[in-house]
PDB file of C-alpha atoms in Angstrom:
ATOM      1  CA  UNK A   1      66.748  22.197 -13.971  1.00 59.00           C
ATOM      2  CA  UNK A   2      65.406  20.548 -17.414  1.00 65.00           C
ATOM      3  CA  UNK A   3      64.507  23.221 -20.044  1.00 70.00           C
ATOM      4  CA  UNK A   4      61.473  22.752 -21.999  1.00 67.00           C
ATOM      5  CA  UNK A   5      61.331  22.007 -25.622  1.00 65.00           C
ATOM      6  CA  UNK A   6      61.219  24.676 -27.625  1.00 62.00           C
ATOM      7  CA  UNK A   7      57.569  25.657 -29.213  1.00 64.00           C
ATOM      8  CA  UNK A   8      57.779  24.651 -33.108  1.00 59.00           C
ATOM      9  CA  UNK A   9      55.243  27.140 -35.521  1.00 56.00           C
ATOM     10  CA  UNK A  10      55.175  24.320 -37.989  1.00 54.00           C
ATOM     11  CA  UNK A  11      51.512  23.731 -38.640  1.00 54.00           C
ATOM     12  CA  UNK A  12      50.451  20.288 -40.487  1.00 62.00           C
ATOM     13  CA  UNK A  13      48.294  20.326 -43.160  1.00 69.00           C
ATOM     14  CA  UNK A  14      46.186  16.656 -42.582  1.00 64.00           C
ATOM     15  CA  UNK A  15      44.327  15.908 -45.846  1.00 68.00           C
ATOM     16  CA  UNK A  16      40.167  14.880 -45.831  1.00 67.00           C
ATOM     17  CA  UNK A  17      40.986  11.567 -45.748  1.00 67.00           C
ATOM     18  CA  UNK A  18      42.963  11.549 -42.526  1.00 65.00           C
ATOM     19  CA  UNK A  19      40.456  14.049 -40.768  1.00 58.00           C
ATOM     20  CA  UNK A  20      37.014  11.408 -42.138  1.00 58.00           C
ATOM     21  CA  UNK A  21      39.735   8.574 -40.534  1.00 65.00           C
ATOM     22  CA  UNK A  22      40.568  10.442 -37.406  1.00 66.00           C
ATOM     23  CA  UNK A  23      37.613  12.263 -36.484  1.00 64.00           C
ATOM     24  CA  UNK A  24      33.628  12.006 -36.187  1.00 74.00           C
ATOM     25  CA  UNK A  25      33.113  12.599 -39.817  1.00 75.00           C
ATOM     26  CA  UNK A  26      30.144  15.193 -39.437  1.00 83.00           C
ATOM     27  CA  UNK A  27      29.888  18.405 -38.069  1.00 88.00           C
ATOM     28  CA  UNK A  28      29.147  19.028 -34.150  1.00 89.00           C
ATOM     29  CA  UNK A  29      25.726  19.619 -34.130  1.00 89.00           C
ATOM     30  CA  UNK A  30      24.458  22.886 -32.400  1.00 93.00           C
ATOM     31  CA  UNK A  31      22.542  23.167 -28.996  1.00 93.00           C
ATOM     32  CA  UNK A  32      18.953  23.829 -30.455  1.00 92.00           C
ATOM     33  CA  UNK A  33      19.572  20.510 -32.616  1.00 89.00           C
ATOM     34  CA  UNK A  34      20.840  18.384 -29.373  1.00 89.00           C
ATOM     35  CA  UNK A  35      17.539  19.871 -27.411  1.00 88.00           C
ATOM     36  CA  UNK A  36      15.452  19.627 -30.205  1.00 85.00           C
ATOM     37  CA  UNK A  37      16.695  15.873 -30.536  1.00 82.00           C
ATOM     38  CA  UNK A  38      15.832  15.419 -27.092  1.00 84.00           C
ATOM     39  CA  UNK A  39      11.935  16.666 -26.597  1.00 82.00           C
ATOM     40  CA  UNK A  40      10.105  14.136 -27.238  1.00 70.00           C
ATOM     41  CA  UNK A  41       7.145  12.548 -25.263  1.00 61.00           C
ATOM     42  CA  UNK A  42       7.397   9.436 -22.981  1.00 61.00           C
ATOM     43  CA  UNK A  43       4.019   7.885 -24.298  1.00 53.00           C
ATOM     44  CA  UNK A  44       3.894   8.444 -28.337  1.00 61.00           C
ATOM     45  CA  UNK A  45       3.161  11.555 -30.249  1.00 70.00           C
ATOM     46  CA  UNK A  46      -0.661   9.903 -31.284  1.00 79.00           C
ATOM     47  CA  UNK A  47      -3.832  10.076 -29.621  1.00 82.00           C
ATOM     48  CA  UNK A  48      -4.156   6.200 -30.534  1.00 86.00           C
ATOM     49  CA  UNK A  49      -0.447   5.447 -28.466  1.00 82.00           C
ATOM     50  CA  UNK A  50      -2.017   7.582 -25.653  1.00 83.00           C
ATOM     51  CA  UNK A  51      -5.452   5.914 -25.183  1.00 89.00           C
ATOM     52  CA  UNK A  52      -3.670   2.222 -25.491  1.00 88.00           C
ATOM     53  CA  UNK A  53      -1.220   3.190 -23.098  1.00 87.00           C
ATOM     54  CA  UNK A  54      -3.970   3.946 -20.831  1.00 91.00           C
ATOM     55  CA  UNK A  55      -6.019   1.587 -21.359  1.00 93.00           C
ATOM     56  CA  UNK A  56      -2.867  -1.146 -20.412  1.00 94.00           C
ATOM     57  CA  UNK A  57      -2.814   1.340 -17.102  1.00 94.00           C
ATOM     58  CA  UNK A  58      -6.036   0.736 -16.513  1.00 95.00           C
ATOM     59  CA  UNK A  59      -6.259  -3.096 -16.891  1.00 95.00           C
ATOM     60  CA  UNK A  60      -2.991  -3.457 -14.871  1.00 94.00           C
ATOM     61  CA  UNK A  61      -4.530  -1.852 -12.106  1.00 94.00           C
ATOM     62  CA  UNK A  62      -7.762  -3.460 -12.303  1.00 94.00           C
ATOM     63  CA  UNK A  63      -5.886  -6.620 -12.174  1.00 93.00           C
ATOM     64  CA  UNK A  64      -3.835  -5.519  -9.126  1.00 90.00           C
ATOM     65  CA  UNK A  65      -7.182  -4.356  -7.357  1.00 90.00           C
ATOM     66  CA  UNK A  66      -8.317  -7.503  -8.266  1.00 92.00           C
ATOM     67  CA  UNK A  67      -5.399  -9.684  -6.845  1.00 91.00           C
ATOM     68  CA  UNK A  68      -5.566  -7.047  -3.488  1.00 89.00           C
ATOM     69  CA  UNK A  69      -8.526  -7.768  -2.475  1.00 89.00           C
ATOM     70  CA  UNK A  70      -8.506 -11.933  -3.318  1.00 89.00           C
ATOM     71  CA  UNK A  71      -5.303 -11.801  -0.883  1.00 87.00           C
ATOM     72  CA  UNK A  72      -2.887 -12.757  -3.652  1.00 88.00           C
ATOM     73  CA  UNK A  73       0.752 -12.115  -1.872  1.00 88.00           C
ATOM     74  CA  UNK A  74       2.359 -10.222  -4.908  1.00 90.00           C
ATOM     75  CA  UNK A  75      -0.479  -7.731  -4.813  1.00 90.00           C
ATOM     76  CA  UNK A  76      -0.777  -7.271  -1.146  1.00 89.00           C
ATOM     77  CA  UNK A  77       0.769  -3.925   0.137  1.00 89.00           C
ATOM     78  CA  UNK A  78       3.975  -4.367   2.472  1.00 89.00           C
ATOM     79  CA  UNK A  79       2.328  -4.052   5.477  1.00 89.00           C
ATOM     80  CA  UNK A  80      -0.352  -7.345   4.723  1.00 90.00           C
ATOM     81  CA  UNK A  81       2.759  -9.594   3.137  1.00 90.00           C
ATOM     82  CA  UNK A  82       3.707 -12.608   4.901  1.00 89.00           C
ATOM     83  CA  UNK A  83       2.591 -15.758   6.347  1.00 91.00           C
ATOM     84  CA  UNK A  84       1.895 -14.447   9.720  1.00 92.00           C
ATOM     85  CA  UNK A  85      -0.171 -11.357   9.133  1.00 92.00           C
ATOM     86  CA  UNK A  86      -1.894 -14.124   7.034  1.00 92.00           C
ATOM     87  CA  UNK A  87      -2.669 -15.930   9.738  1.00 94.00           C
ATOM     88  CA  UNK A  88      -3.833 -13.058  11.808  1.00 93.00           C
ATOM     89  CA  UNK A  89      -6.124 -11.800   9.103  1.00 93.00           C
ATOM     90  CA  UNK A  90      -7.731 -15.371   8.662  1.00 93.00           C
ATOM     91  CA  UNK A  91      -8.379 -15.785  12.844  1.00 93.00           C
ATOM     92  CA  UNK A  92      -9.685 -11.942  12.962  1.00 93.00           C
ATOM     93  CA  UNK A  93     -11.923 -12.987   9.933  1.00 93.00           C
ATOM     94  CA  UNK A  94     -13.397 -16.425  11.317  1.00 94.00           C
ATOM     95  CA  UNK A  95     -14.622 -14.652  14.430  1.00 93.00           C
ATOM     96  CA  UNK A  96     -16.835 -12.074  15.704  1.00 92.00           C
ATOM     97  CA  UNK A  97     -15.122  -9.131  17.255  1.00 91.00           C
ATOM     98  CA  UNK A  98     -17.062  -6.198  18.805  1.00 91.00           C
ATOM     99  CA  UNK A  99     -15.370  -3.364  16.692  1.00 89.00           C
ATOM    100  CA  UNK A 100     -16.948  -4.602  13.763  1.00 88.00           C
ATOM    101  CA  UNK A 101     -20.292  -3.478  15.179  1.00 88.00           C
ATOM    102  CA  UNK A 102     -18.412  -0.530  17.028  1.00 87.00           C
ATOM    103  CA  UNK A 103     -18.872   2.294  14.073  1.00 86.00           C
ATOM    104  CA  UNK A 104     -22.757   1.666  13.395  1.00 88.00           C
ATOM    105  CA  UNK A 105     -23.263   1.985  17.541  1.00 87.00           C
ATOM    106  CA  UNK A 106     -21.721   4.923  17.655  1.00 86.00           C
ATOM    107  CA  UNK A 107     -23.256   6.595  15.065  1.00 88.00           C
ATOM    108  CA  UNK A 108     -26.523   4.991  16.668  1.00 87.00           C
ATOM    109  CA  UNK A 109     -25.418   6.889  19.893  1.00 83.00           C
ATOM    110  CA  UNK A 110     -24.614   9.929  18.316  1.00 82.00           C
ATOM    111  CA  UNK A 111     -27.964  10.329  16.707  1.00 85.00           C
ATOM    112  CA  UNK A 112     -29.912   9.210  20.221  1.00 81.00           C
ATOM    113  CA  UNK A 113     -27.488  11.980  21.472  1.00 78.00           C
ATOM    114  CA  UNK A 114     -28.410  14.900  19.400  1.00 80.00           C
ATOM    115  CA  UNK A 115     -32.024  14.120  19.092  1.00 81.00           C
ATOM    116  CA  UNK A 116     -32.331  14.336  22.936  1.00 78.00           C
ATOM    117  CA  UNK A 117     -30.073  16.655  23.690  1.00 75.00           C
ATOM    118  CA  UNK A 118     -29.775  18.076  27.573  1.00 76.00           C
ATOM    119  CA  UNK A 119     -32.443  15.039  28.579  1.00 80.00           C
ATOM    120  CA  UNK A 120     -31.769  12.398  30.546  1.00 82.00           C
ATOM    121  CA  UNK A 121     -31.296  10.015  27.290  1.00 80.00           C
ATOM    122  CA  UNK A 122     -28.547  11.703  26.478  1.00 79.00           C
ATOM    123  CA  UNK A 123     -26.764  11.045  29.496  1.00 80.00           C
ATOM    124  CA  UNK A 124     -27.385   7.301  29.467  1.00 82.00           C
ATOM    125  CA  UNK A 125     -26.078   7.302  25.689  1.00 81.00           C
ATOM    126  CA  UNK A 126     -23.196   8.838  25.939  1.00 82.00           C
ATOM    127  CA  UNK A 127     -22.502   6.360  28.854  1.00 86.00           C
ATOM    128  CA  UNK A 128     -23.609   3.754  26.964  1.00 86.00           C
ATOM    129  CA  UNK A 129     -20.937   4.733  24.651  1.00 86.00           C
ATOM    130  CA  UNK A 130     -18.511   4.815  26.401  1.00 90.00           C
ATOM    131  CA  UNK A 131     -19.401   0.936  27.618  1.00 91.00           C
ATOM    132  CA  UNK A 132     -19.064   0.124  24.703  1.00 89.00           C
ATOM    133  CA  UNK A 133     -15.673   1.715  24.366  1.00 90.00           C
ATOM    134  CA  UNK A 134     -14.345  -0.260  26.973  1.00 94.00           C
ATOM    135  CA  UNK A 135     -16.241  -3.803  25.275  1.00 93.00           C
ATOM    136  CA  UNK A 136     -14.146  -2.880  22.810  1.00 92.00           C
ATOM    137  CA  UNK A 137     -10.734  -2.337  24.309  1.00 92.00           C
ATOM    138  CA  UNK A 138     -11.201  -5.488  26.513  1.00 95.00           C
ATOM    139  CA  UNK A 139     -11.978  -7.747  23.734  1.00 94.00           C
ATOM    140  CA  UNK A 140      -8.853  -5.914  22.014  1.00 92.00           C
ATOM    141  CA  UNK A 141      -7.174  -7.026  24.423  1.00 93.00           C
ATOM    142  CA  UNK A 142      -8.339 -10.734  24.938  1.00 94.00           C
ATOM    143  CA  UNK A 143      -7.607 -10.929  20.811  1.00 93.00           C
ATOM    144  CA  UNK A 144      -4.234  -9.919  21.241  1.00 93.00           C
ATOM    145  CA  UNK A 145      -3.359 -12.032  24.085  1.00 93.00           C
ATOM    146  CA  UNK A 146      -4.547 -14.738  22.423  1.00 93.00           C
ATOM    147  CA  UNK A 147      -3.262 -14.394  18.906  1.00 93.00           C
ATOM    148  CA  UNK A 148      -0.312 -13.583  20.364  1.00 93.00           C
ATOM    149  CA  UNK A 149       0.375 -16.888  22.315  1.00 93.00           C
ATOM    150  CA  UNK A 150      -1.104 -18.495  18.736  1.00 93.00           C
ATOM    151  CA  UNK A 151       1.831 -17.225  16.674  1.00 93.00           C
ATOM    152  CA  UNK A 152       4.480 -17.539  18.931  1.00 92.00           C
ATOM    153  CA  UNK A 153       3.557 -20.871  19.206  1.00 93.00           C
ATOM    154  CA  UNK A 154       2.998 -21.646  15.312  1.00 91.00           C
ATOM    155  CA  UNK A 155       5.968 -18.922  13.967  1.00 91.00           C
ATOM    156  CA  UNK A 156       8.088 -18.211  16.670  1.00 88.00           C
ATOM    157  CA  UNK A 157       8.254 -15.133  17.227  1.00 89.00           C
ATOM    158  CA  UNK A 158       6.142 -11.952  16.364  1.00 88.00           C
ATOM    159  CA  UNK A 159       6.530  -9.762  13.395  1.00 88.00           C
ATOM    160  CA  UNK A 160       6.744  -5.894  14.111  1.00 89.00           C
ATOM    161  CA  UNK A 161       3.499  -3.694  14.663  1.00 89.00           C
ATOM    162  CA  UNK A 162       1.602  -6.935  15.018  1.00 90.00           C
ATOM    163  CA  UNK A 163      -0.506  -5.159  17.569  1.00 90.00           C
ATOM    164  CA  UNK A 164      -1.801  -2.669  15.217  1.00 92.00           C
ATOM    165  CA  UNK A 165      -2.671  -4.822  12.545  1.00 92.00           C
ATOM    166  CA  UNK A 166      -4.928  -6.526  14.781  1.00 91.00           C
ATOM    167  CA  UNK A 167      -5.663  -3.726  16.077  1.00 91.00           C
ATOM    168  CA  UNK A 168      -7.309  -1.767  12.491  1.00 90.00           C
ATOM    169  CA  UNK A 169      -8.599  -5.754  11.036  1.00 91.00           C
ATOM    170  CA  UNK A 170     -10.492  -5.933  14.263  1.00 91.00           C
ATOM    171  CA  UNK A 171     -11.995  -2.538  14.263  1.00 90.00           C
ATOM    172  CA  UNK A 172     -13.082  -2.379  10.132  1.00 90.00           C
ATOM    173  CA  UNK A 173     -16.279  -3.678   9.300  1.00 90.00           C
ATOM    174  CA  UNK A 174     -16.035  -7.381   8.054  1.00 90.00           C
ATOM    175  CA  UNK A 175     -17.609  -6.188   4.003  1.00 90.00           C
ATOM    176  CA  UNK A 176     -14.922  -3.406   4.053  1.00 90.00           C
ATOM    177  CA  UNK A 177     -11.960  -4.876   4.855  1.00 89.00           C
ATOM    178  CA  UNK A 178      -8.971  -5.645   2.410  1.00 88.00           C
ATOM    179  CA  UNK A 179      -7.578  -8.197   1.389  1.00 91.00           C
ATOM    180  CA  UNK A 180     -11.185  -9.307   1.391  1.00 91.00           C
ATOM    181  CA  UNK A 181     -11.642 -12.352   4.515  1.00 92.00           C
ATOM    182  CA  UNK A 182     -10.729 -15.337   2.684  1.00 90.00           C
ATOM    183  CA  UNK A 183     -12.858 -17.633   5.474  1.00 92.00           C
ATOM    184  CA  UNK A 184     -15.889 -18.131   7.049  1.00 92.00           C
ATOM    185  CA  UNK A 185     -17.474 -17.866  10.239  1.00 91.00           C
ATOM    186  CA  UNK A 186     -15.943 -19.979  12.814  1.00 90.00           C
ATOM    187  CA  UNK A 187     -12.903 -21.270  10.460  1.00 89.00           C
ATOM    188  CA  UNK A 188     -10.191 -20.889  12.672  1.00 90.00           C
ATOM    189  CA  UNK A 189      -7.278 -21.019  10.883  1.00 89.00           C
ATOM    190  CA  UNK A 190      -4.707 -24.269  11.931  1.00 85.00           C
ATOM    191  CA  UNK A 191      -2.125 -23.734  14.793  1.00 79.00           C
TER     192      UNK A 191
END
């Protein structure tokens, strides 16, 4: 078995010049000074950095709010990107569907319904309701049908959840929806 070297107690002596060479050339600096060194705020120490950092916020998102609702594709949340929820927006848009008119019936019903509570108007309202309900669901489905045959026929096949994006567009009221509808009444967008 190999025997170690034998520990020396011979100490060198390096001058300044070798350690400035060799080394850092400053002392270690302490915790408190590393810490210290590292507070500092993300947005500048002055009230005049904070209020023009905000104020670039604020226009950025104005100008994203902006772009959302003209239908500008970098703007657009994931779920209203691409060229076929495009297309289904624009057909929902050009035509009339009956949930757009759903939410003011309803509360329309609801008010009949309390005001003539345990009378025979009641009962008609909340089947008329319930009609309406079903208007709803069966032009629903007619839409989806439809659309559906449209964009396999223009894209090839369907993107995923589809359904429910015609779905919600159909049901909001045409002044709320967003990306705002980019056409009119009866412009049917091209096949």
């Amino acid at each position: 078995m190999a025997k170690a070297a034998p520990k020396t107690n011979t100490t060198v002596n390096p001058s300044e010049e070798e350690l400035l060479e060799s080394g850092k050339g400053r002392p270690t600096p302490s915790r408190r000074e590393r810490e210290a060194a590292n507070r500092r705020p993300l947005v500048g120490n002055s009230p005049q950095d904070k209020k023009a950092a905000r104020a670039r916020l604020n226009t950025e998102r104005e100008k994203a709010r902006v772009g959302m609702a003209n239908g500008e594709e970098r703007y657009l949340p994931v779920k209203d990107k691409g060229e076929q929820r495009k297309f289904v927006r624009d057909w929902i848009d050009a035509r009339w569907n009956v949930g757009e008119v759903m939410m003011p019936v309803l509360v329309l019903f609801l008010i009949v319904g309390f005001a003539a509570a345990q009378t025979v108007l009641a009962s008609y309202s909340l089947l008329l309701v319930w009609a309406f309900v079903a208007l709803f669901v069966l032009d629903c489905i007619v839409l989806w049908l439809s659309l559906r045959k449209k964009i396999t026929a223009k894209f090839g096949d369907m993107q995923r959840g589809t359904f429910f994006y015609i779905l919600t567009r159909a049901w909001q009221l045409r002044f709320l929806r967003l990306p705002k509808p980019q056409v009119r009444r009866g412009e049917y967008p091209s096949v």
